[in-house]
Short mmCIF file of C-alpha atoms and ligand atoms in Angstrom, two decimals:
data_model
loop_
_atom_site.label_atom_id
_atom_site.label_comp_id
_atom_site.label_asym_id
_atom_site.label_seq_id
_atom_site.Cartn_x
_atom_site.Cartn_y
_atom_site.Cartn_z
CA MET A 1 2.48 42.73 -73.32
CA GLU A 2 0.02 41.08 -70.97
CA SER A 3 1.10 37.78 -69.58
CA LYS A 4 -1.10 34.78 -68.98
CA MET A 5 -0.39 32.33 -66.27
CA ASN A 6 -2.18 29.61 -64.49
CA LEU A 7 -2.85 31.79 -61.48
CA GLY A 8 -6.48 32.47 -60.85
CA LEU A 9 -7.81 35.98 -61.08
CA GLY A 10 -11.48 35.26 -61.40
CA HIS A 11 -12.60 38.68 -62.55
CA ASN A 12 -9.76 39.04 -64.95
CA SER A 13 -9.50 35.77 -66.85
CA ASP A 14 -9.42 35.82 -70.61
CA ALA A 15 -11.90 33.97 -72.80
CA ALA A 16 -9.89 30.75 -72.71
CA GLY A 17 -9.82 30.79 -68.92
CA SER A 18 -6.13 31.67 -68.73
CA VAL A 19 -5.32 34.09 -66.07
CA ILE A 20 -4.01 37.56 -66.31
CA ALA A 21 -1.93 38.66 -63.36
CA LYS A 22 -0.06 41.49 -64.91
CA HIS A 23 0.79 43.41 -61.75
CA SER A 24 2.41 40.40 -60.10
CA GLU A 25 4.31 39.62 -63.26
CA ALA A 26 5.57 43.19 -63.55
CA ALA A 27 6.62 43.19 -59.89
CA TYR A 28 8.47 39.92 -60.38
CA LEU A 29 10.32 41.10 -63.49
CA ARG A 30 11.35 44.24 -61.65
CA GLU A 31 12.41 42.34 -58.51
CA ARG A 32 14.53 39.89 -60.49
CA LYS A 33 16.91 42.73 -61.34
CA VAL A 34 17.72 43.51 -57.72
CA VAL A 35 17.02 40.23 -55.93
CA PRO A 36 18.51 36.87 -56.95
CA GLY A 37 15.68 34.58 -58.00
CA GLY A 38 13.27 37.51 -57.96
CA SER A 39 11.85 36.76 -54.55
CA MET A 40 13.18 36.72 -51.02
CA ARG A 41 12.11 33.17 -50.14
CA ALA A 42 12.21 30.00 -52.19
CA ALA A 43 9.22 28.81 -50.20
CA SER A 44 6.92 31.52 -51.53
CA TRP A 45 8.10 31.38 -55.12
CA PHE A 46 6.85 29.34 -58.04
CA GLN A 47 6.89 29.46 -61.78
CA PRO A 48 6.29 31.55 -63.71
CA TYR A 49 6.05 34.09 -60.88
CA PRO A 50 4.36 34.31 -57.50
CA PRO A 51 1.35 36.46 -56.70
CA TYR A 52 2.45 39.53 -54.73
CA ALA A 53 0.48 40.30 -51.59
CA ALA A 54 -1.20 43.69 -51.28
CA ARG A 55 -3.05 43.28 -47.99
CA GLY A 56 -4.60 40.79 -45.63
CA GLU A 57 -7.99 40.73 -43.93
CA GLY A 58 -8.59 38.00 -41.34
CA CYS A 59 -8.15 34.66 -43.06
CA TRP A 60 -8.01 36.27 -46.51
CA VAL A 61 -5.09 37.69 -48.42
CA VAL A 62 -5.51 39.95 -51.45
CA ASP A 63 -2.81 40.15 -54.11
CA ILE A 64 -1.80 43.19 -56.15
CA ASP A 65 -3.99 42.00 -59.02
CA GLY A 66 -7.00 42.12 -56.71
CA ARG A 67 -7.45 38.37 -56.22
CA ARG A 68 -8.73 37.30 -52.79
CA MET A 69 -7.38 34.01 -51.46
CA LEU A 70 -8.20 31.98 -48.37
CA ASP A 71 -4.82 32.00 -46.66
CA CYS A 72 -3.75 28.61 -45.30
CA ALA A 73 -0.06 29.49 -45.51
CA ASN A 74 -0.48 32.20 -42.89
CA ASN A 75 3.07 33.36 -43.44
CA PHE A 76 4.30 29.85 -42.86
CA PHE A 77 2.07 29.18 -39.88
CA SER A 78 2.98 32.32 -37.96
CA LEU A 79 -0.38 34.14 -38.12
CA ILE A 80 -2.59 32.30 -35.67
CA HIS A 81 -5.22 35.08 -35.82
CA GLY A 82 -4.90 35.69 -39.56
CA HIS A 83 -4.09 39.11 -40.99
CA ALA A 84 -4.51 42.54 -39.45
CA PHE A 85 -5.98 41.16 -36.22
CA GLY A 86 -7.62 44.16 -34.49
CA PRO A 87 -6.22 43.64 -30.96
CA VAL A 88 -2.67 43.24 -32.36
CA LEU A 89 -3.03 46.40 -34.47
CA ASP A 90 -4.28 48.36 -31.45
CA ALA A 91 -1.47 47.09 -29.24
CA VAL A 92 1.21 47.85 -31.83
CA ARG A 93 -0.20 51.32 -32.52
CA ASP A 94 -0.15 52.12 -28.79
CA VAL A 95 3.48 51.07 -28.48
CA MET A 96 4.72 52.43 -31.80
CA VAL A 97 3.95 56.05 -31.07
CA LYS A 98 6.17 55.84 -27.99
CA GLY A 99 9.19 54.56 -29.94
CA THR A 100 10.03 51.33 -31.69
CA ALA A 101 13.28 50.15 -30.09
CA PHE A 102 15.49 51.19 -27.21
CA GLY A 103 18.95 50.42 -25.92
CA MET A 104 17.17 49.73 -22.65
CA PRO A 105 14.89 46.95 -21.50
CA THR A 106 11.15 47.60 -21.60
CA GLU A 107 8.42 46.24 -19.37
CA SER A 108 6.84 44.62 -22.41
CA GLU A 109 9.52 41.88 -22.42
CA ILE A 110 8.65 40.97 -18.84
CA LEU A 111 4.99 40.60 -19.75
CA LEU A 112 5.62 38.27 -22.68
CA ALA A 113 8.14 36.17 -20.74
CA GLU A 114 5.60 35.90 -17.91
CA ALA A 115 2.87 34.90 -20.35
CA LEU A 116 5.01 32.01 -21.64
CA ALA A 117 5.91 30.91 -18.11
CA ALA A 118 2.21 30.98 -17.14
CA ARG A 119 1.37 28.64 -20.03
CA ASN A 120 4.12 26.13 -19.38
CA PRO A 121 6.14 25.94 -16.14
CA ARG A 122 9.12 24.54 -18.09
CA MET A 123 9.29 27.94 -19.77
CA GLU A 124 10.24 29.44 -16.43
CA GLN A 125 12.69 31.88 -18.01
CA THR A 126 12.99 33.21 -21.56
CA ARG A 127 15.41 35.16 -23.75
CA PHE A 128 13.91 36.73 -26.88
CA CYS A 129 15.48 37.13 -30.31
CA ASN A 130 14.09 37.80 -33.78
CA SER A 131 13.52 34.48 -35.52
CA GLY A 132 13.21 30.76 -35.02
CA THR A 133 16.63 30.30 -36.61
CA GLU A 134 18.20 32.58 -34.02
CA ALA A 135 16.36 30.81 -31.22
CA VAL A 136 17.59 27.40 -32.36
CA LEU A 137 21.19 28.51 -32.76
CA ALA A 138 21.14 30.15 -29.33
CA ALA A 139 19.64 27.02 -27.75
CA ILE A 140 22.33 24.84 -29.33
CA LYS A 141 25.07 27.21 -28.21
CA GLY A 142 23.48 27.18 -24.76
CA ALA A 143 23.47 23.38 -24.71
CA ARG A 144 27.13 23.33 -25.73
CA GLY A 145 27.92 25.85 -23.01
CA ILE A 146 26.11 23.77 -20.37
CA THR A 147 27.60 20.42 -21.34
CA GLY A 148 31.02 21.39 -22.70
CA ARG A 149 30.33 19.09 -25.68
CA GLU A 150 30.22 20.04 -29.35
CA ARG A 151 28.15 17.50 -31.27
CA ILE A 152 24.38 17.50 -31.63
CA ALA A 153 21.77 15.03 -32.86
CA LYS A 154 18.78 15.91 -35.01
CA PHE A 155 16.13 13.92 -36.84
CA GLU A 156 16.41 13.23 -40.56
CA GLY A 157 14.45 15.62 -42.74
CA CYS A 158 13.46 17.95 -39.91
CA TYR A 159 13.71 21.69 -40.44
CA HIS A 160 15.00 23.87 -37.61
CA GLY A 161 16.03 27.02 -39.48
CA ALA A 162 19.24 28.08 -41.20
CA TYR A 163 21.99 27.23 -38.67
CA ASP A 164 24.61 24.97 -40.32
CA TRP A 165 24.33 22.06 -37.88
CA VAL A 166 20.55 21.77 -38.11
CA GLU A 167 20.60 22.00 -41.90
CA VAL A 168 22.44 18.67 -42.06
CA SER A 169 20.22 15.98 -43.64
CA LEU A 170 17.41 18.42 -44.17
CA ASP A 171 16.54 17.05 -47.58
CA PRO A 172 18.61 13.95 -48.37
CA ALA A 173 17.63 11.88 -51.41
CA PRO A 174 17.11 8.09 -51.27
CA SER A 175 20.51 7.55 -52.92
CA ASN A 176 22.30 8.98 -49.87
CA TRP A 177 19.91 8.13 -47.05
CA ASP A 178 22.07 5.53 -45.31
CA ASP A 179 25.73 5.45 -44.36
CA GLU A 180 27.90 2.35 -44.75
CA ASN A 181 26.55 0.98 -41.43
CA GLY A 182 22.92 1.34 -42.44
CA ASN A 183 22.31 4.37 -40.20
CA PRO A 184 20.90 7.68 -41.47
CA ALA A 185 23.81 9.53 -43.08
CA SER A 186 24.84 13.11 -42.28
CA VAL A 187 24.18 14.75 -45.63
CA ARG A 188 25.17 18.25 -46.71
CA CYS A 189 22.24 20.49 -47.62
CA ASN A 190 24.16 23.55 -48.87
CA ALA A 191 27.26 23.66 -51.03
CA GLY A 192 30.24 24.53 -48.88
CA THR A 193 29.03 23.25 -45.52
CA PRO A 194 32.25 22.11 -43.82
CA ASP A 195 32.87 18.39 -43.31
CA SER A 196 33.41 19.15 -39.63
CA VAL A 197 29.74 20.20 -39.39
CA LEU A 198 28.68 16.84 -40.85
CA ARG A 199 30.88 14.99 -38.35
CA GLU A 200 29.41 17.04 -35.51
CA THR A 201 25.80 16.24 -36.44
CA VAL A 202 24.34 12.81 -35.72
CA ILE A 203 21.19 11.95 -37.67
CA LEU A 204 18.30 10.05 -36.07
CA PRO A 205 15.40 8.25 -37.78
CA TYR A 206 12.04 9.89 -36.96
CA ASP A 207 9.99 6.72 -37.02
CA ASP A 208 12.30 3.92 -35.87
CA PRO A 209 12.60 4.01 -32.07
CA GLN A 210 14.86 0.96 -31.88
CA ARG A 211 17.41 2.36 -34.33
CA CYS A 212 17.14 5.70 -32.63
CA ALA A 213 17.89 4.08 -29.26
CA ASP A 214 20.89 2.22 -30.71
CA ILE A 215 22.37 5.37 -32.22
CA LEU A 216 21.85 7.37 -29.05
CA ARG A 217 23.39 4.60 -26.92
CA ARG A 218 26.48 4.70 -29.14
CA GLU A 219 26.80 8.50 -29.58
CA GLY A 220 25.06 9.87 -26.49
CA HIS A 221 28.15 10.54 -24.38
CA SER A 222 29.50 12.97 -27.02
CA LEU A 223 26.26 14.93 -27.58
CA ALA A 224 25.52 18.41 -26.27
CA ALA A 225 21.92 18.32 -27.48
CA VAL A 226 19.21 16.37 -29.20
CA ILE A 227 16.86 18.71 -31.01
CA VAL A 228 13.33 17.42 -31.49
CA ASP A 229 10.25 18.80 -33.16
CA PRO A 230 7.64 16.25 -32.13
CA HIS A 231 5.37 17.23 -35.01
CA ALA A 232 7.86 18.04 -37.74
CA SER A 233 6.30 19.56 -40.84
CA ARG A 234 9.09 18.66 -43.29
CA ALA A 235 9.31 15.11 -41.93
CA GLY A 236 5.70 14.59 -42.99
CA ALA A 237 3.69 16.70 -40.51
CA VAL A 238 3.18 13.55 -38.57
CA ALA A 239 3.35 13.16 -34.81
CA MET A 240 6.49 11.54 -33.45
CA SER A 241 5.60 8.23 -31.80
CA LYS A 242 5.48 8.16 -28.01
CA GLU A 243 8.13 5.39 -28.21
CA THR A 244 10.60 7.57 -30.10
CA ALA A 245 9.92 10.51 -27.78
CA ALA A 246 10.54 8.23 -24.78
CA VAL A 247 13.80 6.93 -26.28
CA VAL A 248 15.05 10.50 -26.70
CA GLN A 249 13.99 11.57 -23.22
CA GLU A 250 15.63 8.54 -21.66
CA ALA A 251 18.92 8.96 -23.55
CA CYS A 252 19.09 12.64 -22.60
CA ARG A 253 18.63 11.83 -18.91
CA ARG A 254 21.09 8.92 -19.03
CA ASP A 255 23.89 10.73 -20.85
CA GLY A 256 23.42 14.29 -19.61
CA ILE A 257 22.36 15.54 -23.07
CA MET A 258 20.30 18.72 -23.30
CA LEU A 259 16.91 18.02 -24.81
CA ILE A 260 15.85 20.93 -27.02
CA ALA A 261 12.19 20.93 -28.07
CA ASP A 262 11.85 23.01 -31.21
CA GLU A 263 8.27 24.25 -31.00
CA VAL A 264 8.63 27.04 -33.54
CA ILE A 265 5.56 25.67 -35.35
CA SER A 266 4.28 23.04 -32.94
CA PHE A 267 3.81 25.39 -29.96
CA ARG A 268 0.32 26.06 -31.34
CA LEU A 269 -0.73 22.43 -30.80
CA SER A 270 -1.87 23.01 -27.24
CA TYR A 271 -2.15 25.83 -24.72
CA GLU A 272 1.12 24.66 -23.12
CA GLY A 273 2.85 23.90 -26.41
CA ALA A 274 3.87 20.58 -27.94
CA SER A 275 6.34 18.83 -25.65
CA ARG A 276 3.86 17.98 -22.92
CA LEU A 277 1.63 16.21 -25.42
CA PHE A 278 4.54 13.87 -26.15
CA GLY A 279 5.66 13.33 -22.56
CA LEU A 280 8.83 15.35 -23.11
CA GLU A 281 10.54 17.42 -20.42
CA PRO A 282 12.89 19.60 -22.46
CA ASP A 283 15.84 21.45 -21.01
CA LEU A 284 15.34 24.20 -23.55
CA ILE A 285 12.34 25.09 -25.70
CA THR A 286 12.55 27.20 -28.84
CA THR A 287 9.53 29.12 -30.06
CA ALA A 288 8.87 31.82 -32.68
CA LYS A 289 6.08 32.44 -35.24
CA ILE A 290 2.75 32.68 -33.34
CA ILE A 291 4.30 34.06 -30.15
CA GLY A 292 5.10 37.27 -32.10
CA GLY A 293 1.54 38.00 -33.20
CA GLY A 294 2.72 38.50 -36.80
CA LEU A 295 5.92 40.42 -36.03
CA PRO A 296 9.47 39.01 -36.07
CA ILE A 297 10.31 37.00 -32.98
CA GLY A 298 12.15 34.01 -31.57
CA ALA A 299 12.60 32.78 -28.02
CA VAL A 300 14.61 30.30 -25.99
CA SER A 301 12.92 29.22 -22.77
CA GLY A 302 13.66 26.73 -20.05
CA PRO A 303 14.04 26.12 -16.33
CA ALA A 304 16.14 28.78 -14.56
CA ASP A 305 19.04 26.39 -13.90
CA ARG A 306 19.39 25.77 -17.66
CA MET A 307 18.76 29.34 -18.74
CA SER A 308 21.47 30.57 -16.35
CA VAL A 309 23.96 29.71 -19.13
CA PHE A 310 22.89 33.04 -20.70
CA ASP A 311 22.99 35.02 -17.42
CA HIS A 312 25.31 38.00 -17.82
CA SER A 313 24.53 39.66 -14.49
CA ALA A 314 27.72 38.46 -12.80
CA GLY A 315 29.97 39.31 -15.75
CA LYS A 316 30.65 37.49 -19.00
CA PRO A 317 28.04 34.73 -19.38
CA LYS A 318 28.99 31.21 -20.41
CA VAL A 319 27.13 31.88 -23.66
CA SER A 320 26.17 35.33 -24.95
CA MET A 321 22.72 35.85 -26.36
CA GLY A 322 21.54 39.27 -27.51
CA GLY A 323 20.75 41.33 -30.58
CA THR A 324 19.94 44.89 -31.62
CA PHE A 325 16.22 44.30 -32.03
CA SER A 326 15.82 41.44 -29.55
CA ALA A 327 12.72 41.95 -27.39
CA ASN A 328 11.75 45.06 -29.33
CA PRO A 329 8.52 46.44 -27.85
CA LEU A 330 6.49 46.02 -31.04
CA SER A 331 7.05 42.26 -31.22
CA MET A 332 6.57 41.96 -27.47
CA ALA A 333 3.23 43.80 -27.50
CA ALA A 334 1.95 41.98 -30.58
CA GLY A 335 2.99 38.62 -29.13
CA LEU A 336 1.39 39.25 -25.77
CA VAL A 337 -2.00 40.20 -27.12
CA SER A 338 -1.87 37.39 -29.65
CA LEU A 339 -1.23 34.80 -26.93
CA GLU A 340 -3.94 36.32 -24.73
CA HIS A 341 -6.39 35.67 -27.56
CA TYR A 342 -5.10 32.12 -28.01
CA SER A 343 -6.76 30.92 -24.83
CA ARG A 344 -7.58 27.29 -23.98
CA PRO A 345 -11.10 27.41 -25.50
CA VAL A 346 -9.75 29.05 -28.65
CA VAL A 347 -6.98 26.43 -28.96
CA ASP A 348 -9.60 23.69 -28.53
CA ARG A 349 -11.95 25.18 -31.11
CA LEU A 350 -9.20 25.58 -33.70
CA ASN A 351 -7.86 22.08 -33.09
CA GLY A 352 -11.42 20.74 -33.46
CA LEU A 353 -11.71 22.55 -36.77
CA GLY A 354 -8.43 20.96 -37.90
CA GLU A 355 -9.75 17.54 -36.90
CA ARG A 356 -12.90 18.18 -38.92
CA LEU A 357 -10.91 19.31 -41.96
CA ARG A 358 -8.66 16.26 -41.89
CA GLY A 359 -11.68 14.00 -41.39
CA GLU A 360 -13.48 15.52 -44.37
CA LEU A 361 -10.38 15.15 -46.53
CA ARG A 362 -9.96 11.50 -45.59
CA LYS A 363 -13.63 10.80 -46.31
CA GLY A 364 -13.43 12.68 -49.60
CA PHE A 365 -10.31 10.85 -50.80
CA ALA A 366 -11.81 7.50 -49.85
CA LYS A 367 -15.08 8.29 -51.62
CA ALA A 368 -13.27 9.43 -54.76
CA GLY A 369 -11.02 6.38 -54.60
CA VAL A 370 -7.83 8.40 -54.95
CA ALA A 371 -4.50 7.41 -53.49
CA ALA A 372 -4.02 10.46 -51.30
CA THR A 373 -3.87 11.02 -47.59
CA VAL A 374 -3.65 13.86 -45.12
CA THR A 375 -1.47 14.13 -42.03
CA GLY A 376 -1.39 16.77 -39.36
CA MET A 377 -2.45 17.54 -35.85
CA GLY A 378 -4.30 20.39 -34.16
CA SER A 379 -4.74 23.17 -36.69
CA LEU A 380 -2.08 21.85 -39.10
CA PHE A 381 -2.54 19.67 -42.17
CA ARG A 382 -0.46 18.34 -45.05
CA LEU A 383 -1.41 16.47 -48.20
CA HIS A 384 0.48 13.36 -49.36
CA LEU A 385 0.01 11.43 -52.58
CA GLY A 386 0.26 7.65 -52.65
CA ALA A 387 -1.41 4.81 -50.81
CA GLY A 388 1.22 4.13 -48.12
CA ASP A 389 1.20 5.26 -44.49
CA VAL A 390 3.22 8.37 -43.75
CA THR A 391 5.23 7.95 -40.56
CA GLY A 392 8.26 10.19 -41.10
CA TYR A 393 10.68 11.74 -43.58
CA ARG A 394 11.26 8.70 -45.79
CA SER A 395 7.64 7.68 -46.17
CA ALA A 396 6.72 11.34 -46.80
CA PHE A 397 9.46 11.72 -49.41
CA ALA A 398 8.04 12.74 -52.79
CA ASP A 399 9.85 11.36 -55.83
CA PRO A 400 10.34 13.88 -58.67
CA GLU A 401 7.06 12.99 -60.42
CA THR A 402 5.08 13.18 -57.17
CA ALA A 403 6.78 16.45 -56.27
CA LYS A 404 5.65 17.89 -59.63
CA ARG A 405 2.09 16.75 -58.93
CA ILE A 406 2.15 18.37 -55.52
CA ARG A 407 3.23 21.67 -57.10
CA ARG A 408 0.47 21.37 -59.72
CA ILE A 409 -2.03 20.79 -56.92
CA GLN A 410 -0.74 23.86 -55.07
CA LEU A 411 -1.23 25.90 -58.25
CA ALA A 412 -4.67 24.43 -58.91
CA MET A 413 -5.67 25.32 -55.33
CA LEU A 414 -4.47 28.85 -55.98
CA ASN A 415 -6.79 28.91 -58.97
CA GLU A 416 -9.51 27.94 -56.48
CA ASN A 417 -8.41 30.92 -54.39
CA VAL A 418 -6.85 28.85 -51.61
CA LEU A 419 -3.21 29.52 -50.72
CA LEU A 420 -1.25 26.48 -49.50
CA THR A 421 2.49 26.13 -48.92
CA PRO A 422 4.59 24.53 -51.70
CA ASN A 423 4.35 21.05 -50.18
CA CYS A 424 0.55 21.44 -49.91
CA SER A 425 0.48 21.89 -46.19
CA GLY A 426 -1.54 24.50 -44.41
CA SER A 427 -2.70 25.86 -41.11
CA LEU A 428 -6.01 27.18 -39.87
CA SER A 429 -6.31 30.59 -38.24
CA THR A 430 -8.81 31.73 -35.62
CA PRO A 431 -10.95 33.82 -38.01
CA MET A 432 -11.77 30.59 -39.89
CA THR A 433 -15.03 28.79 -39.25
CA GLU A 434 -16.48 25.46 -40.30
CA ALA A 435 -17.47 27.05 -43.61
CA GLU A 436 -13.84 27.75 -44.51
CA ALA A 437 -12.65 24.33 -43.31
CA LEU A 438 -15.30 22.56 -45.39
CA SER A 439 -14.54 24.70 -48.41
CA ILE A 440 -10.81 23.87 -48.20
CA ALA A 441 -11.63 20.15 -47.91
CA ASP A 442 -14.09 20.22 -50.78
CA LYS A 443 -11.72 22.05 -53.12
CA LEU A 444 -8.70 19.96 -52.21
CA VAL A 445 -10.55 16.68 -52.77
CA ASN A 446 -11.72 17.91 -56.19
CA VAL A 447 -8.30 19.20 -57.21
CA VAL A 448 -6.49 16.03 -56.08
CA THR A 449 -9.08 13.81 -57.76
CA SER A 450 -8.73 15.71 -60.97
CA GLU A 451 -4.89 15.72 -60.84
CA LEU A 452 -4.67 11.99 -60.15
CA GLY A 453 -7.56 11.09 -62.44
CA ASP A 454 -6.27 13.16 -65.35
CA ARG A 455 -2.90 11.54 -65.12
CA GLN A 456 -3.93 7.94 -64.56
CA GLY A 457 -3.00 8.18 -60.89
CA ALA A 458 -6.40 7.25 -59.53
CA VAL A 459 -6.91 3.96 -57.83
CA GLY A 460 -10.13 1.97 -57.64
C1 PLP B 501 10.53 23.84 -36.51
C2 PLP B 501 11.19 25.09 -37.01
N1 PLP B 501 12.28 25.56 -36.40
C3 PLP B 501 12.89 26.71 -36.78
C4 PLP B 501 12.40 27.43 -37.84
C5 PLP B 501 13.08 28.70 -38.26
O1 PLP B 501 12.26 29.80 -37.94
P1 PLP B 501 12.43 31.20 -38.69
O2 PLP B 501 11.92 31.03 -40.07
O3 PLP B 501 11.62 32.17 -37.85
O4 PLP B 501 13.89 31.50 -38.66
C6 PLP B 501 11.26 26.99 -38.51
C7 PLP B 501 10.71 27.74 -39.65
O5 PLP B 501 9.77 27.37 -40.29
C8 PLP B 501 10.64 25.78 -38.09
O6 PLP B 501 9.56 25.30 -38.72
#
């Protein structure tokens, strides 16, 4: 039986405009039997089933039903040059035929570490791993090793991967936002997270520098690290204020806390990465995503005196950091060529395109009189519904009805052949031009206007 779903397949719609995506549906039904939930990532799943990717070409992705979508998800912001970028393919092919992984170092890891150091002097030394999660957990273990302290602080609602301590207060609901003293509570994200993890994780407000300063003054002496993403996508994709950044920097210096800048997504914001833009001087910087050119990667970088915590050359290091596929030559080669093609002029052009896209969206929403706004910086953007300013996790929080609308908008954009992430955020990639940016803006304004208008959500 052919299934119909509200997933666009222009050439294959039925008379009523419903969409037939039978190959994706069949794949999903088959996958459900061997994979819980029928898909490897909650983030790329939606009802009734997700489109399955067949191949990518530049800024386009084609699913197994033949539908071509403008890809703003870019594998969750990791594909700065889009899909199947020629120089990456050439570099990987060259390396691959010589072997894919060795129980020996390769020169390729030197080149990528040097490339990071050349972009940002605070990335003087680097250790590679295979994901952002691994990078964050290694940085936190490093900070604990350096300071001899156990607790960490993180900002409410910010995502830093799947390490227990950074999952605390990832997605708290308004009913458990505050503790009995009116400070952000440490809230469990997964069933079974030990209470000790909650006690060891102090939660900071993203957009309240005074409260942040008070909490850090009280807790600072017991903290190994404060982890900061200065443009946190889950906390609204809004830039951290210079005041909050300064409060964090000052507390870290005062109390000997290691400042970890998590630039897994935000590294793309400038040639040097994100921290400099916010006046931060991190002790450790975590990166992943775009520095791997589309292959799995993670990295912890920092000044040599901090990174020495991982130095094994004189025997057992204070903190071990290694892994079977860490610094594998494929990821190293892909990352190097990808960064080489993300030069200053390219960063500037892409950021300009992002500015243009956000500007067009704001103009479009204002003209249509809809209560919607867009946040973001550089080549990143995120849609929010409602008339209020978005300044951090709480003001970005979508109540259940708004969350449903956001998912409907994501689906409607898919029917317009534009792939966004589930919270309607997106990133631009270097193959995109003004034409693509304007097309995304035009479609999103129409879709949002129709969603809010149809459901009496329009203002004005
Ligand atoms: C800021 C941040 N840190 C860490 C991670 C974890 O990275 P990975 O998915 O490569 O484990 C992510 C993933 O999106 C992230 O956005």
